[in-house]
CSV table of N, CA, C and O in Angstrom, one decimal:
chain,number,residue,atom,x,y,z
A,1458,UNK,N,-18.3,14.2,-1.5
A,1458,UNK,CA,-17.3,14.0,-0.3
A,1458,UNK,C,-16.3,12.9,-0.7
A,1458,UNK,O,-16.8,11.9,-1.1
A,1459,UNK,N,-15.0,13.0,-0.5
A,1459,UNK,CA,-14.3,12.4,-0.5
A,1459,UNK,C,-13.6,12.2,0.2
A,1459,UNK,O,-13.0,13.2,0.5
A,1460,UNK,N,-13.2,10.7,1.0
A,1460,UNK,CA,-12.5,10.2,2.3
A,1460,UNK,C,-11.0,10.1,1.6
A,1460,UNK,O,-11.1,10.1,0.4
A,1461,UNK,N,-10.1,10.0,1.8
A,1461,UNK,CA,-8.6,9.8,1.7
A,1461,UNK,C,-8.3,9.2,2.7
A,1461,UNK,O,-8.3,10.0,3.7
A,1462,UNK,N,-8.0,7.8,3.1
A,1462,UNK,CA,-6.9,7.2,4.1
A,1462,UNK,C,-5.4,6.6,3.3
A,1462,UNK,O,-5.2,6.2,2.2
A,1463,UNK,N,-4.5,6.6,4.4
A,1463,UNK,CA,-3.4,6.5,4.1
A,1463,UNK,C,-3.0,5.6,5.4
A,1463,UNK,O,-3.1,5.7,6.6
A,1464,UNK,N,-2.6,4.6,4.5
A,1464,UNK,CA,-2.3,3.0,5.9
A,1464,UNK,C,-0.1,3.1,5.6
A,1464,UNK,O,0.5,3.2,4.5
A,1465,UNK,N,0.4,3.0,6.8
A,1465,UNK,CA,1.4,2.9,6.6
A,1465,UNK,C,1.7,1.3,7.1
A,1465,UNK,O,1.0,0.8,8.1
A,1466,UNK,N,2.7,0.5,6.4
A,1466,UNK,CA,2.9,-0.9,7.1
A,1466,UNK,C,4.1,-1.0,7.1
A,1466,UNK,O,4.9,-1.0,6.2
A,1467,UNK,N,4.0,-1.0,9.0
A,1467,UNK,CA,5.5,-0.8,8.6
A,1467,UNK,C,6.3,-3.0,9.5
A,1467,UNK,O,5.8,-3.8,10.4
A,1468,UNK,N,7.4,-2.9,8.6
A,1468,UNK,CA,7.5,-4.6,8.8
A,1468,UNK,C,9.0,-4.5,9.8
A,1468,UNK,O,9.9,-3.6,10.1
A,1469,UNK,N,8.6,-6.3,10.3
A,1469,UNK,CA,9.5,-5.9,11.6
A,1469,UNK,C,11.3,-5.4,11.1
A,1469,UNK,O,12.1,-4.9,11.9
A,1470,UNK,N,11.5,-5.6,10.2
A,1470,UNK,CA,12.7,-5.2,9.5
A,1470,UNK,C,13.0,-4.1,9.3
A,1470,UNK,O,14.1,-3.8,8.8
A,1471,UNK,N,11.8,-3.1,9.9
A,1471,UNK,CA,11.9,-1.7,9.7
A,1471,UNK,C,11.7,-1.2,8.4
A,1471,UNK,O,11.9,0.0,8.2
A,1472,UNK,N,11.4,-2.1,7.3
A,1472,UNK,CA,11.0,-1.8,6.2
A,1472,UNK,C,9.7,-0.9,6.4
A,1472,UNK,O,9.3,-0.8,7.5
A,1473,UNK,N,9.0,-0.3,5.3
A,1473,UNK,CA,8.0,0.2,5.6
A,1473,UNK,C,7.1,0.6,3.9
A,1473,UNK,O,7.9,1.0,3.0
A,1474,UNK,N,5.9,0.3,3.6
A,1474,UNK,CA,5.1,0.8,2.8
A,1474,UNK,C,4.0,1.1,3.1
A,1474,UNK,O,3.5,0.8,4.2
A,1475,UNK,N,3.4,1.8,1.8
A,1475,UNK,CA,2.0,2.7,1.9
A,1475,UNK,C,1.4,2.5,1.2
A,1475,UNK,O,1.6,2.0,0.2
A,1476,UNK,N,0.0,2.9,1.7
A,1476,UNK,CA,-1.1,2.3,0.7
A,1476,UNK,C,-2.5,3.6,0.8
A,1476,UNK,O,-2.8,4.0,1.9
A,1477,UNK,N,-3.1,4.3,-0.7
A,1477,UNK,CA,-4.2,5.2,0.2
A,1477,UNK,C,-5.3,4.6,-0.5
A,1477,UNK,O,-5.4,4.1,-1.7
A,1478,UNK,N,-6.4,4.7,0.7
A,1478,UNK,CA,-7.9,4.6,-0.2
A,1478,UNK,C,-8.8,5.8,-0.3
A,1478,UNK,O,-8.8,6.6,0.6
A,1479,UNK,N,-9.5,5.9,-1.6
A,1479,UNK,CA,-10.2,6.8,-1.4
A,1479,UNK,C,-11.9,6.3,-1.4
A,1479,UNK,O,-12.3,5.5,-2.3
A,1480,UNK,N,-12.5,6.7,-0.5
A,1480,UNK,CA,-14.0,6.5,-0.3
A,1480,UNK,C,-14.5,7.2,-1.0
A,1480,UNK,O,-14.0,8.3,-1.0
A,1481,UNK,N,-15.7,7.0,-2.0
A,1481,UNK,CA,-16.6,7.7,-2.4
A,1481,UNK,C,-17.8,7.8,-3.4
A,1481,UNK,O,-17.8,7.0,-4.3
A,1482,UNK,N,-18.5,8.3,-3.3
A,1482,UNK,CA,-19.7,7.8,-4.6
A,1482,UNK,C,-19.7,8.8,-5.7
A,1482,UNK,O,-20.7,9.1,-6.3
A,1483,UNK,N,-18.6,9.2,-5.9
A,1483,UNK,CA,-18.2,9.9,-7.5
A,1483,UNK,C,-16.9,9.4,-7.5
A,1483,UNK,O,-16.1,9.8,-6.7
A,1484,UNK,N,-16.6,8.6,-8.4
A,1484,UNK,CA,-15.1,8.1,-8.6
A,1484,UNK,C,-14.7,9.0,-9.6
A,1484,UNK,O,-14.0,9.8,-9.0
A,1485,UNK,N,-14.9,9.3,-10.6
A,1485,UNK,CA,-14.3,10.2,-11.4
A,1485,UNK,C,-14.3,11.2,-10.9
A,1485,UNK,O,-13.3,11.7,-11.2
A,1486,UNK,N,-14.9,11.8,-10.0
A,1486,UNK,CA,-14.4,13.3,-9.2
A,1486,UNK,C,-13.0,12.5,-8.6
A,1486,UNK,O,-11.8,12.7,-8.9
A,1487,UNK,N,-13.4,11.7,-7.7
A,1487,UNK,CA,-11.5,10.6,-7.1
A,1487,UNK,C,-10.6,10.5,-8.0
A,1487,UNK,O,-9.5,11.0,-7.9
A,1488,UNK,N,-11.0,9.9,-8.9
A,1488,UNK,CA,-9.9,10.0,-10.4
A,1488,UNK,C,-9.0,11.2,-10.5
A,1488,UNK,O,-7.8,11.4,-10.4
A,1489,UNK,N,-10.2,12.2,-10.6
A,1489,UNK,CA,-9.6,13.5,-11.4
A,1489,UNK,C,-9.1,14.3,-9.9
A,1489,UNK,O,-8.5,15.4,-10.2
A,1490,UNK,N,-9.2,14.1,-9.0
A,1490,UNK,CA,-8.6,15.0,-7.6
A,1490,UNK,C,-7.3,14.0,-7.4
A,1490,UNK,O,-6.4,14.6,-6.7
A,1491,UNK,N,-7.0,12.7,-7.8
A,1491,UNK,CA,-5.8,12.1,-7.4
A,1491,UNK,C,-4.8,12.7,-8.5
A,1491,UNK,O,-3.8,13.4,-8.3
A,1492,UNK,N,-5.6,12.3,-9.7
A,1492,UNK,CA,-4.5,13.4,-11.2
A,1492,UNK,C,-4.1,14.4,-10.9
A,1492,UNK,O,-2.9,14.5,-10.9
A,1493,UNK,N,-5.0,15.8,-10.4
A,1493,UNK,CA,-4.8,16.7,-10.0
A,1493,UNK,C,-3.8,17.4,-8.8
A,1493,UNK,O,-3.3,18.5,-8.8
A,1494,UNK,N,-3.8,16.3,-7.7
A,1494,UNK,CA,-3.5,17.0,-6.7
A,1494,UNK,C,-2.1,16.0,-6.4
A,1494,UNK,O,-1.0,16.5,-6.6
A,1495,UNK,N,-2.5,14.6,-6.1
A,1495,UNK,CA,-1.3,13.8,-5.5
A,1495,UNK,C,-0.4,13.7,-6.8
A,1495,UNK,O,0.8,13.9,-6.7
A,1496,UNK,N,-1.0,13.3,-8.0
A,1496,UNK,CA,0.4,12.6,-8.9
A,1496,UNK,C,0.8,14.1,-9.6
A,1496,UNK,O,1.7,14.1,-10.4
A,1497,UNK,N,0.2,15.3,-9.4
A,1497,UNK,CA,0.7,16.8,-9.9
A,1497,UNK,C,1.6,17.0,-8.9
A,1497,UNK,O,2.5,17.8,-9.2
A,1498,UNK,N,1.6,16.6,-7.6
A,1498,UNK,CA,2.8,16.7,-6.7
A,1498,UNK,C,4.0,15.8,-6.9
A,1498,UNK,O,5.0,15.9,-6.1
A,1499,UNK,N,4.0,14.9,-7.9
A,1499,UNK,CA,5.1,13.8,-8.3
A,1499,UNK,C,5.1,12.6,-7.4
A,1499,UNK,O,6.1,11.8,-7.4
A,1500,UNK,N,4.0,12.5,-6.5
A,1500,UNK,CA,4.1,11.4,-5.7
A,1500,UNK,C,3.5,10.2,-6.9
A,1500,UNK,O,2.5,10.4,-7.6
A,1501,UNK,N,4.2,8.8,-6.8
A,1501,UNK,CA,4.0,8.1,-7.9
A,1501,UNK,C,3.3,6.7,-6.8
A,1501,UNK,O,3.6,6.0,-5.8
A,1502,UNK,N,2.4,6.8,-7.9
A,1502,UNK,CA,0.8,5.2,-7.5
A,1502,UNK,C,0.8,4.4,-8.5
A,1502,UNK,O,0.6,4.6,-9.7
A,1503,UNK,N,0.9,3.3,-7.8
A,1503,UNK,CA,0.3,2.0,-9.0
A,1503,UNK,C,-0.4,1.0,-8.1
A,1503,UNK,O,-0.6,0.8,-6.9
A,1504,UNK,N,-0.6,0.4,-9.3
A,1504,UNK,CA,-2.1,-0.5,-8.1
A,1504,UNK,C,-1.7,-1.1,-7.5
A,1504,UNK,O,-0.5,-1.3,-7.7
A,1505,UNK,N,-2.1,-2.0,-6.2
A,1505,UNK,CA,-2.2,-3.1,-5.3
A,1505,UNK,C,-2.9,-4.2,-5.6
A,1505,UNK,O,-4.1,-4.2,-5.7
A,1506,UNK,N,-2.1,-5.1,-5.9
A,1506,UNK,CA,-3.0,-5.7,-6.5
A,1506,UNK,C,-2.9,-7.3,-5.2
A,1506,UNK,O,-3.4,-8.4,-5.5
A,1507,UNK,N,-2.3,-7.1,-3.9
A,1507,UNK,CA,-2.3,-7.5,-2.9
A,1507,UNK,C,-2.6,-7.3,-2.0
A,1507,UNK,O,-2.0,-6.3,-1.6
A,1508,UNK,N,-3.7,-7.8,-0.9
A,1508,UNK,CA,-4.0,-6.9,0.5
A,1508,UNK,C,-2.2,-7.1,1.2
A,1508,UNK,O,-1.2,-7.6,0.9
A,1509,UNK,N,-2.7,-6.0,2.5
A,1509,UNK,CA,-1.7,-5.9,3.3
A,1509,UNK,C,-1.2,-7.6,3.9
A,1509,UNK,O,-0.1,-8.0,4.0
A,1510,UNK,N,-2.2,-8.1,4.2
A,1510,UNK,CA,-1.8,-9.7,4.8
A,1510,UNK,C,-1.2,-10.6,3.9
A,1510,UNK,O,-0.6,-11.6,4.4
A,1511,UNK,N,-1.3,-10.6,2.5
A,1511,UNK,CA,-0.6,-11.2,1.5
A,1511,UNK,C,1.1,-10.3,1.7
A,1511,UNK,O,2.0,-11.0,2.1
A,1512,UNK,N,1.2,-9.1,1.5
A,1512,UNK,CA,2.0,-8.5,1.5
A,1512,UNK,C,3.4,-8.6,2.6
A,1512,UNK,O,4.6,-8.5,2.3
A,1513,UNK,N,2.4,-9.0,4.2
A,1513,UNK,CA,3.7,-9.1,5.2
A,1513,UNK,C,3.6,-10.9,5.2
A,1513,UNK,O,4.5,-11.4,5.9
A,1514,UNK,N,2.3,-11.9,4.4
A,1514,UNK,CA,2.9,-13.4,4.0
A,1514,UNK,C,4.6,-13.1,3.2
A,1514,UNK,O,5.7,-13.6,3.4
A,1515,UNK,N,4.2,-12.2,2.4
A,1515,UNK,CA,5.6,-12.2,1.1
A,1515,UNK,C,6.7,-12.1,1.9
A,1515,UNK,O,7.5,-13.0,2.3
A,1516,UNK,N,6.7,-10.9,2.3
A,1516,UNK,CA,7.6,-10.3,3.5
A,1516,UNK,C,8.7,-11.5,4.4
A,1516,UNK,O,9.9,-11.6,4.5
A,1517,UNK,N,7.1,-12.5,5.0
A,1517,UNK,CA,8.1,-13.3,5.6
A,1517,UNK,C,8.9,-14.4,5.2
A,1517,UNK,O,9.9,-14.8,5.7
A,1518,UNK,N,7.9,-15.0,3.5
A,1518,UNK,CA,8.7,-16.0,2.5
A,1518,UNK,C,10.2,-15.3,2.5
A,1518,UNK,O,11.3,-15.8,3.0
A,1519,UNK,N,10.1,-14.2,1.9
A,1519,UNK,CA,11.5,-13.4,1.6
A,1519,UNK,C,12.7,-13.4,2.9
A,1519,UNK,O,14.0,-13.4,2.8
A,1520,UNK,N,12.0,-13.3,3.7
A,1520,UNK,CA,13.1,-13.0,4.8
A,1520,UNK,C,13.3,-14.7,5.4
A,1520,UNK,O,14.2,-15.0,6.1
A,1521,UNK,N,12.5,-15.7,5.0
A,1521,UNK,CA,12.9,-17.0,5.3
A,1521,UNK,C,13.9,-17.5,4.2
A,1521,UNK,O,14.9,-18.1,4.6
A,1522,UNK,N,13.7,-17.3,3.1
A,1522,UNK,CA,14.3,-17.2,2.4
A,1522,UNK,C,16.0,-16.7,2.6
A,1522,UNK,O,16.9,-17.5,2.7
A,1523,UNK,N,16.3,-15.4,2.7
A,1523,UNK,CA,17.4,-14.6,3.0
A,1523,UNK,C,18.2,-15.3,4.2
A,1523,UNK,O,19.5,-15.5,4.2
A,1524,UNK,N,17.3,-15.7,5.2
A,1524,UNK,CA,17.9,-16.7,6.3
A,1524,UNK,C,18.2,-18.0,6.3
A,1524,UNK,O,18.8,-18.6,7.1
A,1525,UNK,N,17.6,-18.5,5.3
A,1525,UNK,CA,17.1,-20.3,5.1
A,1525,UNK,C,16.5,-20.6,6.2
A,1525,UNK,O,16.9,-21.6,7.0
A,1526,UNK,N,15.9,-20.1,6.4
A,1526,UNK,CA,14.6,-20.7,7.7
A,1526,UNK,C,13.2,-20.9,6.8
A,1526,UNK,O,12.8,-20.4,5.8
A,1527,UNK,N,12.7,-21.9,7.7
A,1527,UNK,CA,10.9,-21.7,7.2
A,1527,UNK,C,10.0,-22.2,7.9
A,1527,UNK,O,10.2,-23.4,8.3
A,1528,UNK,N,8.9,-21.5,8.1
A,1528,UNK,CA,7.8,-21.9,9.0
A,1528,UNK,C,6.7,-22.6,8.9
A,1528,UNK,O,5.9,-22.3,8.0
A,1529,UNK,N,6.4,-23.1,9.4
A,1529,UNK,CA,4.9,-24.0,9.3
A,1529,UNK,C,5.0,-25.4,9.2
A,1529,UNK,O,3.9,-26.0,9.1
């Protein structure tokens, strides 16, 4: 069995990214159904190598940044 979620984040800027997990206790069956199905559809994945809360931290450096504001 294999779970597939798909988290959308979307930031107050109206920006928006995606993230999927797959659950399971055969990863190589996951491996070979992501090869197979999602990146044979041309949808293109690379790792995360950040949770989502690091992600809208960046988010907000960037946008303090862009404004010259900063918090804390």
């Amino acid at each position: 069995k294999l779970v597939l979620e798909v988290d959308r984040l979307l930031f107050p800027d109206g920006s928006e990214a995606y993230e999927h997990e797959i659950e399971t206790g055969d990863p190589p069956r996951a491996e070979a159904w992501v090869r197979d199905t999602i990146i044979a559809a041309g949808v293109r994945l690379e790792p995360q190598r950040m949770t989502k809360m690091e992600r809208f931290l960046e988010w907000l450096d960037r946008k303090d940044a862009h404004e010259g504001t900063c918090h804390g």
